[in-house]
Coordinates of C-alpha atoms (C1' of nucleotides) in Angstrom, one line a residue:
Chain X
X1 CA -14.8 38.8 -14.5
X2 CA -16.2 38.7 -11.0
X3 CA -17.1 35.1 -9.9
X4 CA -15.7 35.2 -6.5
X5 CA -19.1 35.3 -5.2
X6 CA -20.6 33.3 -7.2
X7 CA -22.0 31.3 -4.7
X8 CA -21.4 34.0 -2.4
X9 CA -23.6 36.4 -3.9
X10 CA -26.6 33.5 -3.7
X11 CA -26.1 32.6 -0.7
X12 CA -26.4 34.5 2.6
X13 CA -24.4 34.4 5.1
X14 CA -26.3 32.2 7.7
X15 CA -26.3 29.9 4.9
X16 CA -23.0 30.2 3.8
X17 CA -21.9 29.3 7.7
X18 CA -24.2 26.3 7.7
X19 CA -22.0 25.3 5.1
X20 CA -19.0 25.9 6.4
X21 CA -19.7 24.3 10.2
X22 CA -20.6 20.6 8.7
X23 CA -17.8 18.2 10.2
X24 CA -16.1 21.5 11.9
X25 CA -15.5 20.8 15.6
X26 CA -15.0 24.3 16.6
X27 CA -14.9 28.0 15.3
X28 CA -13.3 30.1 17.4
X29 CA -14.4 32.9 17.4
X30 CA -17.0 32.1 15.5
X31 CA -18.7 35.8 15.5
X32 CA -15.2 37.0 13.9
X33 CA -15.6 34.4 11.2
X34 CA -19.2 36.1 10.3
X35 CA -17.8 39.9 10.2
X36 CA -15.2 38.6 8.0
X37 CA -17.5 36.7 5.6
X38 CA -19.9 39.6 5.9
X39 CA -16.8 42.6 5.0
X40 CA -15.9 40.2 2.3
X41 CA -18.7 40.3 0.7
X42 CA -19.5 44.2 1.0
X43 CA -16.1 44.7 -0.1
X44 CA -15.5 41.9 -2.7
X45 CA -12.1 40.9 -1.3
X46 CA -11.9 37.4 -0.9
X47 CA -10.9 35.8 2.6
X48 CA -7.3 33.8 2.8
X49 CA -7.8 30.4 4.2
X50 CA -4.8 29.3 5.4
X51 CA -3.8 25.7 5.8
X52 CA -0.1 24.3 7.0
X53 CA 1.6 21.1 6.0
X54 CA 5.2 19.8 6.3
X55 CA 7.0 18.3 3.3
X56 CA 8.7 15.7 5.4
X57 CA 7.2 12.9 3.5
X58 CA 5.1 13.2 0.3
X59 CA 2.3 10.9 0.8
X60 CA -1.1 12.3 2.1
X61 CA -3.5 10.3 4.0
X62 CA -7.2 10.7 4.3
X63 CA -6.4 12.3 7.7
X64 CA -4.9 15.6 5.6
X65 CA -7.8 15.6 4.0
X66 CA -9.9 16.5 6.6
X67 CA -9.1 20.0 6.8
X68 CA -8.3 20.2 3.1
X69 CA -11.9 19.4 2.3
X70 CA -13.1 22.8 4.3
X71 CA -10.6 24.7 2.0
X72 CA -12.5 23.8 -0.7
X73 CA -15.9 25.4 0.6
X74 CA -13.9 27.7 1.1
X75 CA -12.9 28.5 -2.4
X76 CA -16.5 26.9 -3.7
X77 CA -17.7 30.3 -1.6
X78 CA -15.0 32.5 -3.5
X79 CA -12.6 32.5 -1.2
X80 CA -8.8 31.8 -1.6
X81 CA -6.9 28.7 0.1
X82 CA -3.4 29.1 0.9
X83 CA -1.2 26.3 1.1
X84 CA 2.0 26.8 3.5
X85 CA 4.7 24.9 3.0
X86 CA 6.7 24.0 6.1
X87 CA 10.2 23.4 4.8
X88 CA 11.3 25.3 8.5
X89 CA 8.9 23.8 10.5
X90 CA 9.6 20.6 8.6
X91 CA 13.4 20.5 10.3
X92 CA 11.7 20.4 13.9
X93 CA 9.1 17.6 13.4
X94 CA 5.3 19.2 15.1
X95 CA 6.7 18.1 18.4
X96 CA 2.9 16.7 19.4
X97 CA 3.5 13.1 20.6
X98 CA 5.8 10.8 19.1
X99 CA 8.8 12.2 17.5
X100 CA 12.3 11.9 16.4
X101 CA 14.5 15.1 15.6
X102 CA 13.8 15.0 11.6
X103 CA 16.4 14.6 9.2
X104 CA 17.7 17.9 7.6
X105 CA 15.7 18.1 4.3
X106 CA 17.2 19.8 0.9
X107 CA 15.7 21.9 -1.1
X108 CA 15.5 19.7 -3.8
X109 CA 13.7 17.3 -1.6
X110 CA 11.4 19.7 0.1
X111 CA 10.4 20.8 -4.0
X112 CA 10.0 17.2 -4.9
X113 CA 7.6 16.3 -1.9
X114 CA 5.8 19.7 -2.0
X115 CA 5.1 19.1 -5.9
X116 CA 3.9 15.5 -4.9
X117 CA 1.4 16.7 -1.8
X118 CA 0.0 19.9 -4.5
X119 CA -0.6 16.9 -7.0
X120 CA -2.8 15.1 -4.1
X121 CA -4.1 18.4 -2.7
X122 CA -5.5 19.0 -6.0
X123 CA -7.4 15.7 -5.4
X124 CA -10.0 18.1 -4.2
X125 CA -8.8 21.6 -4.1
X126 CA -9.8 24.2 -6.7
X127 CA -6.1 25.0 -8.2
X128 CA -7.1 28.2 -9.7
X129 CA -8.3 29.7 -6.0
X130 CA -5.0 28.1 -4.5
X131 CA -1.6 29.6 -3.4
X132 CA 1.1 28.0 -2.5
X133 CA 3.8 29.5 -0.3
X134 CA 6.9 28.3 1.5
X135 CA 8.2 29.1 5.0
X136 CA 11.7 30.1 3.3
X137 CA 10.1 32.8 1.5
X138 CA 10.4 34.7 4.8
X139 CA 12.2 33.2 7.1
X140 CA 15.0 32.6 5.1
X141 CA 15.9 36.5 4.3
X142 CA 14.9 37.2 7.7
X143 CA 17.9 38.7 10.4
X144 CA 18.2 37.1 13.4
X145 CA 17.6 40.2 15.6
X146 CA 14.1 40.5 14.0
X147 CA 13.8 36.8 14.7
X148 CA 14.9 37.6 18.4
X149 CA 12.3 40.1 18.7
X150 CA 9.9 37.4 18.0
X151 CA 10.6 35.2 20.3
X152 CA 10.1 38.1 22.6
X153 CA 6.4 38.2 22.4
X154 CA 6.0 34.9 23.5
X155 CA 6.5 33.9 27.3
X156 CA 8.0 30.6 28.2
X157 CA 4.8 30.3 30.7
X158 CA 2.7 30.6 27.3
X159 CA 4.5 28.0 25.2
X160 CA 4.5 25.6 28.4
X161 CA 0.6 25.8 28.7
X162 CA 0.8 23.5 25.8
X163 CA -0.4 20.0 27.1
X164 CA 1.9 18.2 25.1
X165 CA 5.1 20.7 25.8
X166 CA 3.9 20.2 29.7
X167 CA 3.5 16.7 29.3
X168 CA 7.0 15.7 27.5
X169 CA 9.3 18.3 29.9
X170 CA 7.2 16.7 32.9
X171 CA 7.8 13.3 31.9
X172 CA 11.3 13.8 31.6
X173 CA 11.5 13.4 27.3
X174 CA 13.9 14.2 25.5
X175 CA 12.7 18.2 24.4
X176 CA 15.3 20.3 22.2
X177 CA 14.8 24.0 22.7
X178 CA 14.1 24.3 18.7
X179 CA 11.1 22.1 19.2
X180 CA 9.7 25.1 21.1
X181 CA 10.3 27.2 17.9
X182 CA 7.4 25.2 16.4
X183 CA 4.2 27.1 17.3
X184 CA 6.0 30.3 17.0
X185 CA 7.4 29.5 12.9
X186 CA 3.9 28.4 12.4
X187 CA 2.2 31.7 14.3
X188 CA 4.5 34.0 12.1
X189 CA 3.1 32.6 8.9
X190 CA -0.4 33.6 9.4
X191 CA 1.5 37.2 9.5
X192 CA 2.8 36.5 6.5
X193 CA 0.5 35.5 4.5
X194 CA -2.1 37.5 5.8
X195 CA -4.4 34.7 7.0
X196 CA -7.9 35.5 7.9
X197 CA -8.9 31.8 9.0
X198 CA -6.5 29.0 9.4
X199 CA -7.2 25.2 9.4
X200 CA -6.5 22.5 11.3
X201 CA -7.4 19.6 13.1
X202 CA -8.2 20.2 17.1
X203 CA -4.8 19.3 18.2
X204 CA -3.5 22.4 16.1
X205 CA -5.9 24.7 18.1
X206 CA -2.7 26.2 20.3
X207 CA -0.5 26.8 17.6
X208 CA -3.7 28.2 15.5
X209 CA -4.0 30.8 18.2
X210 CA -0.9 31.4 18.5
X211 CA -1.3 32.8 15.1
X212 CA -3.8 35.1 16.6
X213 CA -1.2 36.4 19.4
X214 CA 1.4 36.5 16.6
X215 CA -0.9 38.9 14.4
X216 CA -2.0 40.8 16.9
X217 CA 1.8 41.8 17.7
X218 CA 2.1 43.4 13.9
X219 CA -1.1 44.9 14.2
X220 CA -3.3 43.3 12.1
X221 CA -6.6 41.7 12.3
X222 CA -6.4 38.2 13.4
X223 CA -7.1 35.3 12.4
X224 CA -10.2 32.7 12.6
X225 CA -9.3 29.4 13.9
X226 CA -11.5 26.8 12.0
X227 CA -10.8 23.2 13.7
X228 CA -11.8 19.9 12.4
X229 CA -11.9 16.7 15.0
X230 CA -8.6 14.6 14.7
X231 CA -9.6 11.2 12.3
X232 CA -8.7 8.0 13.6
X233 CA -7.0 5.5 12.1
X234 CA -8.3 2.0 10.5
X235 CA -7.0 0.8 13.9
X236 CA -9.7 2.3 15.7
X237 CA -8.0 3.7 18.2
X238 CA -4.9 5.7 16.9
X239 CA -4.8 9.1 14.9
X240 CA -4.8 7.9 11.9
X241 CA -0.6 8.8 10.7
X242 CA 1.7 7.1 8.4
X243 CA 4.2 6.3 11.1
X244 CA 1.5 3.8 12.3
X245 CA 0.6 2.5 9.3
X246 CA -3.3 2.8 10.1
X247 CA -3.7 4.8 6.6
X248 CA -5.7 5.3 3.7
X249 CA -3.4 7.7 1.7
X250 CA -4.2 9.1 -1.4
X251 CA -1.9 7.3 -4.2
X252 CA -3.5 4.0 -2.7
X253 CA -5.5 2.1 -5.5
X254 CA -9.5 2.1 -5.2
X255 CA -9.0 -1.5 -4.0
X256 CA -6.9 -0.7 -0.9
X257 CA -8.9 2.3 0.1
X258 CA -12.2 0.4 -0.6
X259 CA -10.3 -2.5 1.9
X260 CA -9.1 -0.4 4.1
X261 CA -12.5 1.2 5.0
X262 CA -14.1 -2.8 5.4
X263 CA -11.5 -2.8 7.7
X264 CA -12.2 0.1 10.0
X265 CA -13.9 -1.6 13.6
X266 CA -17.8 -1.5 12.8
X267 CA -17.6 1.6 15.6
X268 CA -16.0 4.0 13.9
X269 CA -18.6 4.1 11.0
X270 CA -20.6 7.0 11.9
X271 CA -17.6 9.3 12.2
X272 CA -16.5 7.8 9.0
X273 CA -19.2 9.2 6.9
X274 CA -18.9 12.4 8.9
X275 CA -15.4 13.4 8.5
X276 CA -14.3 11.3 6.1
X277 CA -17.1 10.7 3.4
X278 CA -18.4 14.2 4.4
X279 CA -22.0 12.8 4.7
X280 CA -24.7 15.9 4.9
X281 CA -26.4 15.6 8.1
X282 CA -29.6 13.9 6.2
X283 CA -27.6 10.5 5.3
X284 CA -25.9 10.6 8.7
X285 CA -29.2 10.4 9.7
X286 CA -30.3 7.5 7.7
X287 CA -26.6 5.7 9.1
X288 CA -27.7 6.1 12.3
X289 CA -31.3 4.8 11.4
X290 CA -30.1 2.0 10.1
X291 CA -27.4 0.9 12.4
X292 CA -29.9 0.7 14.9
X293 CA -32.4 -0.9 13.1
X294 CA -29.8 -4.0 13.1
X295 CA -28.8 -4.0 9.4
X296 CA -25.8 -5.4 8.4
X297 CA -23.0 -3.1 9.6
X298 CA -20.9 -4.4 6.1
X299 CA -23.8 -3.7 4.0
X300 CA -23.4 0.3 5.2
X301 CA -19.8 -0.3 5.6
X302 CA -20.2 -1.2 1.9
X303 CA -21.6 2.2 1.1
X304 CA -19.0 4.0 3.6
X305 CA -16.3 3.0 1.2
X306 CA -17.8 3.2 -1.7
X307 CA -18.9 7.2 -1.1
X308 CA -15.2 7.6 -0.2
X309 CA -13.6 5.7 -2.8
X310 CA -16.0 7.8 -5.0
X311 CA -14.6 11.3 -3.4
X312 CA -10.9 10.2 -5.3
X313 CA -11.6 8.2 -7.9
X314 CA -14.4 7.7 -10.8
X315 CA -17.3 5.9 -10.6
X316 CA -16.1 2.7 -12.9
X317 CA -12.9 2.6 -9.6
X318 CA -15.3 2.0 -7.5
X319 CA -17.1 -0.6 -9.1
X320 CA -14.0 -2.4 -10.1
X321 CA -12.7 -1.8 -6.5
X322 CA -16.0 -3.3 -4.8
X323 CA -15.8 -6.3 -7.1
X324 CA -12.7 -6.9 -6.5
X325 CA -13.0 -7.0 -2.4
X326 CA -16.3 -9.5 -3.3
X327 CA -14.3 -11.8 -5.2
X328 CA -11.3 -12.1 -3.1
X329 CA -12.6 -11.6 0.7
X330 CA -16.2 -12.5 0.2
X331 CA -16.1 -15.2 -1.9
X332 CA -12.2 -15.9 -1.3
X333 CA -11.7 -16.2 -5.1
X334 CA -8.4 -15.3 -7.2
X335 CA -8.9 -11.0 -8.3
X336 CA -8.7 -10.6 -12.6
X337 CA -5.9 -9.0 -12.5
X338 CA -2.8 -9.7 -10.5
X339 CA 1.1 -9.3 -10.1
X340 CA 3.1 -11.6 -12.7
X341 CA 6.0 -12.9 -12.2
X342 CA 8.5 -14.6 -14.7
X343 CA 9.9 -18.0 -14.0
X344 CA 12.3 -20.6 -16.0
X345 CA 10.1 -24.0 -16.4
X346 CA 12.5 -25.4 -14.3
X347 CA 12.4 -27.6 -10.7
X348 CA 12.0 -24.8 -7.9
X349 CA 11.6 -25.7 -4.5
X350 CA 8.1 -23.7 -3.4
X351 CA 9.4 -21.5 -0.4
X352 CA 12.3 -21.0 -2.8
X353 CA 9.6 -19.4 -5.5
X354 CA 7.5 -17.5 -2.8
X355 CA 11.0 -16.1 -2.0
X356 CA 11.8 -14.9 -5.5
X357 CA 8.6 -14.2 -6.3
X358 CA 8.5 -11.8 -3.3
X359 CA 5.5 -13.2 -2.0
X360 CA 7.6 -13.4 1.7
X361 CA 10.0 -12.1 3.1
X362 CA 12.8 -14.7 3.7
X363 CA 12.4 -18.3 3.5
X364 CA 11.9 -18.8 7.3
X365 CA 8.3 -16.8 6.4
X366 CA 8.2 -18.9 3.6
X367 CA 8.3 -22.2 5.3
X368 CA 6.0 -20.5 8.5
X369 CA 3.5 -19.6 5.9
X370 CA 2.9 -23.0 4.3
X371 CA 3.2 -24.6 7.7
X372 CA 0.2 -22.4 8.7
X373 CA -1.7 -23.5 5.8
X374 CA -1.3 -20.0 3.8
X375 CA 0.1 -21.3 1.0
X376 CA -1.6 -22.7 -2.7
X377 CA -1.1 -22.9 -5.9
X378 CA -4.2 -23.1 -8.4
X379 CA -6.9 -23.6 -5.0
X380 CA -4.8 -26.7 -3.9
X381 CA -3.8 -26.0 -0.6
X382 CA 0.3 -27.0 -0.3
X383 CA 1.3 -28.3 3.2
X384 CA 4.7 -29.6 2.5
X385 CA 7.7 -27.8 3.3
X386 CA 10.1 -29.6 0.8
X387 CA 7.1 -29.5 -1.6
X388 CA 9.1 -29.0 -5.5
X389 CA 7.3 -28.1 -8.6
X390 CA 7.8 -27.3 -12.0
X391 CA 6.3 -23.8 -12.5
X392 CA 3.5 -23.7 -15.5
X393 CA 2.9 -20.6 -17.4
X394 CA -0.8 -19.4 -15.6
X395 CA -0.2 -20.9 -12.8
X396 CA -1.7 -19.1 -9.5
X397 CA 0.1 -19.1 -6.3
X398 CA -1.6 -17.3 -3.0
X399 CA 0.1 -17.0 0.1
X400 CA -2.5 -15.6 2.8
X401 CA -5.9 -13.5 1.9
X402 CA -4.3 -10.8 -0.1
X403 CA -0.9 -12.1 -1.5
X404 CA -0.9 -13.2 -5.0
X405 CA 0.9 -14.1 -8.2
X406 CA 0.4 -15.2 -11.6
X407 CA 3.9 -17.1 -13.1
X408 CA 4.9 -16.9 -16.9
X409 CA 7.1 -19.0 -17.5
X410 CA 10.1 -17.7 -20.2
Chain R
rG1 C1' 30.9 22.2 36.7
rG2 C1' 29.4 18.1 40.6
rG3 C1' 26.4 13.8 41.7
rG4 C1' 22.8 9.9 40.2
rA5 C1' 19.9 6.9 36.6
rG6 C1' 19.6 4.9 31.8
rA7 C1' 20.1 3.1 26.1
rU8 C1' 17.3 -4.4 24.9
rA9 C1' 14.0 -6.7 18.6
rC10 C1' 8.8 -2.6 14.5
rC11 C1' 7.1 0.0 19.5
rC12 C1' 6.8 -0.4 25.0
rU13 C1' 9.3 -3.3 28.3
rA14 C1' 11.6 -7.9 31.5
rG15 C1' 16.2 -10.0 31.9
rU16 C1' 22.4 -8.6 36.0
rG17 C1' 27.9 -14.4 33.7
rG18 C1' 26.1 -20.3 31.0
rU19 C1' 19.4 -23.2 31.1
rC20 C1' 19.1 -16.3 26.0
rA21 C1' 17.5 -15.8 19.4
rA22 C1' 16.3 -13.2 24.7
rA23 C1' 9.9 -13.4 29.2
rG24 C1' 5.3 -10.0 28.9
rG25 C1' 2.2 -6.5 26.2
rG26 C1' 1.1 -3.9 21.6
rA27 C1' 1.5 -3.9 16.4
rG28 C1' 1.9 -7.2 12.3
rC29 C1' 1.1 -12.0 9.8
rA30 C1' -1.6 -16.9 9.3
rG31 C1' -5.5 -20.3 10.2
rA32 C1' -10.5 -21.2 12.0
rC33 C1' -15.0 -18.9 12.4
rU34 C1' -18.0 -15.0 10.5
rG35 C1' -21.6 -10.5 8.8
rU36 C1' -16.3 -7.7 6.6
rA37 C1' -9.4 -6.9 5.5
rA38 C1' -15.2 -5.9 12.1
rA39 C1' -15.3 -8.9 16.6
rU40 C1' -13.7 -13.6 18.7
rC41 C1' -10.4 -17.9 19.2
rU42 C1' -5.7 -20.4 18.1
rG43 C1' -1.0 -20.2 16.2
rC44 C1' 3.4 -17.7 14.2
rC45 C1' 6.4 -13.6 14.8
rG46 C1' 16.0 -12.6 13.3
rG47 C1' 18.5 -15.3 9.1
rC48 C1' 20.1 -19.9 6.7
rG49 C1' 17.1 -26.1 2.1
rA50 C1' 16.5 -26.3 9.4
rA51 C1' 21.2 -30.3 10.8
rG52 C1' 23.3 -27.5 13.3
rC53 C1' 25.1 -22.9 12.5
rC54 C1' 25.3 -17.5 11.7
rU55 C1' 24.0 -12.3 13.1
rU56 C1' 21.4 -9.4 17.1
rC57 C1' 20.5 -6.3 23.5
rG58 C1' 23.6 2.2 21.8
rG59 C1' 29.3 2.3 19.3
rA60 C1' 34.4 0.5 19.9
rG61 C1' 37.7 -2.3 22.7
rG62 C1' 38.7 -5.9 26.9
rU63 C1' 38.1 -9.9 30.9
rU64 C1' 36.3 -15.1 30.6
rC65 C1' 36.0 -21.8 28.5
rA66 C1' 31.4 -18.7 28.2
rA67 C1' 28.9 -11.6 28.1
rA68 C1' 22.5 -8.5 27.0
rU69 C1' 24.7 -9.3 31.9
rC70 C1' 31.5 -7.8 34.3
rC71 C1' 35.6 -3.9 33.0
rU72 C1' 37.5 0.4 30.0
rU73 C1' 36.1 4.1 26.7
rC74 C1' 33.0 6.8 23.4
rU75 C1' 28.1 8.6 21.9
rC76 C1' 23.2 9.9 23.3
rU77 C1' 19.1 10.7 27.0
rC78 C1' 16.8 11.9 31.8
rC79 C1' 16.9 13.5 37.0
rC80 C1' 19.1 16.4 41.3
rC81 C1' 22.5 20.3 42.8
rA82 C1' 25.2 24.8 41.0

RNA sequence: GGGGAGAUACCCUAGUGGUCAAAGGGAGCAGACUGUAAAUCUGCCGGCGAAGCCUUCGGAGGUUCAAAUCCUUCUCUCCCCA
């Protein structure tokens, strides 16, 4: 069965690039890229699209997706997406910006997270066209005087033309000599997996090229560095990244990823729908059109999170999810369905309750919250401190916008 | 190996014996408003049924009526010299 080129065989190549660019920041080279689509399809072999993550935590954010999303145009063209699996790289922490020397990971945990990021991966990746490989597959059997040889290639002036290696060693950061290790781990896996293009977002772009250097020391062809722009964060103004908690990850419900996106700054819509809806260039058009025009930013905001909710979930989630944000922003209403929690019938003081109930954090945020006018049971606003009740079984307590519970009572 | 500087709350940072649960800023949360979990404004932002008390300024000891602040020591970081 030959349906590698499927689309590949309909498509030419000028085409098949168009498709590949949208949302891509930058192909470098891009001319390599062509040749290699163009041998691949005289010759039939399929291209290896290589794409890096480290299992240091197991959630993925929209951010990963990004890149992920190009893998599976990719594969939708016939080609083949290789996953690497940083558990080495993993133990240095990608020493861009922020960062804290990582915990050691065990294997067990590196195969737990690396099962849980394939599960999300598959999200939109075509498993049958997807390999998954681990950095231990080579560098654990390697010797150290092969490693040593390595490290050879590379010139200290070469790694410290990295902006952030400059950056951190001029500042006077904290920089441990393994953090260096970083690009060249990550340059020797495009050797080893034989990458012909490798993903990532911009700020990968030296350690993606390293790649090339890296191949190009073994003699063999090098690799295409596809790079897609860094997406920011619901913040606005941050990459978006777990650590800074301006996320929409995968394993969140429709609701929270349908909130989330209302929540982005009206600003950041356009590039949004671009890199994270994956809008064809027609309906970034109409955005733009209609943004200008003076319509509504939260109608189109509306339709931002609804193609992206769509992109993880099923239609009926995204339905549910905008009702939901309509009943319980918009119109400020209790959502259908919401956490329970069991009570005795018995006298409870109310911070007391939202303590149990795990609606705050401590009774100091308990009393703050009902001081501030957060705080009601049923719609009735309480502004008592000492306020005591008798909890009923149905009864609706909602501390804030978002915080709620139902009590049944035992 | 020698010399110097430093470690403060979720993050950045001020504080050099009592007036310090610790100033600012950011993040976060709440209220108001709204066009939305945008923007803006205001407030809150260690714990305790709130009285006063308890735990916090890298770790451990010590001085003192009193320590984030002084001393000893340990750990870690940065800079300069070699």
């Amino acid at each position: 069965m030959n349906s590698n080129h499927l689309l590949g065989e309909i498509l030419d190549i000028q085409k098949q690039m168009e498709i590949i660019k949208q949302g891509v920041e930058e192909i470098i080279p891009e001319e390599e890229l062509v040749e290699k689509l163009n041998k691949s399809q005289e010759t039939n072999i399929p291209l290896r699209i290589k794409y890096g993550i480290d299992p240091t935590a197991a959630d993925v954010h929209i951010g990963h997706m990004v890149p992920v999303r190009i893998m599976r145009r990719f594969q939708d063209l016939g080609h083949i997406g290789v996953i690497v699996i940083g558990d080495y790289t993993a133990q240095i922490g990608d020493p861009t910006g922020r960062n804290e020397s990582r915990a050691h990971l065990s294997s067990e945990e590196v195969k737990r997270n690396s099962e849980r990021f394939m599960e999300q991966l598959y999200y939109v990746l075509d498993k049958d066209k997807t390999e998954v490989r681990f950095q231990s597959e080579w560098f654990g059997p390697m010797q150290l005087s092969e490693f040593i040889s390595i490290l050879g290639k590379f010139t200290m002036a070469q790694i410290m033309a990295h902006d952030t290696f400059r950056r951190r060693y001029e500042e006077g950061l904290p920089f441990g000599l393994h953090e260096m290790m970083y690009p060249i781990l990550q340059a020797y896996d495009s050797v080893a997996i034989k990458a012909d293009v490798e993903l990532g977002a911009t700020e990968q772009k030296f350690n993606i090229l390293a790649g090339r250097d890296m191949q190009r020391y073994f003699n063999m062809p090098e690799q295409v560095a596809v790079l897609m722009p860094i997406l920011i964060g619901t913040d606005g103004v941050e990459k978006m990244s777990k650590s800074l908690g301006n996320y929409i990850a995968i394993f969140d419900p429709p609701e929270d990823k349908y909130g989330k996106i209302m929540s982005i700054p009206d600003e950041l819509i356009e590039n949004y729908f671009l890199y994270a809806a994956f809008a064809s260039p027609q309906e970034i058009t109409t955005i733009k059109d209609e943004l200008n025009k003076g319509i509504n930013p939260k109608l189109i905001k509306q339709k931002l999170a609804r193609k992206i909710v769509e992109l993880y979930h099923d239609k009926e989630a995204v339905q549910k999810a905008e009702n939901h944000f309509n009943t319980v922003f918009t119109q400020k209403k209790i959502p259908d369905e919401i956490p329970e929690y069991k009570v005795k019938p018995e006298k409870i003081w109310l911070v007391q309750l939202l303590n149990d109930a795990g609606l705050v954090q401590s009774n100091g945020e308990g009393r703050r919250m009902i001081n501030q006018g957060a705080v009601s049971i049923d719609g009735n606003r309480i502004s008592d401190m000492n306020y005591e009740l008798v909890p009923g079984n149905g009864m609706v307590i909602k501390v804030g916008k978002r915080r709620f519970c139902k009590l049944l009572t035992e």
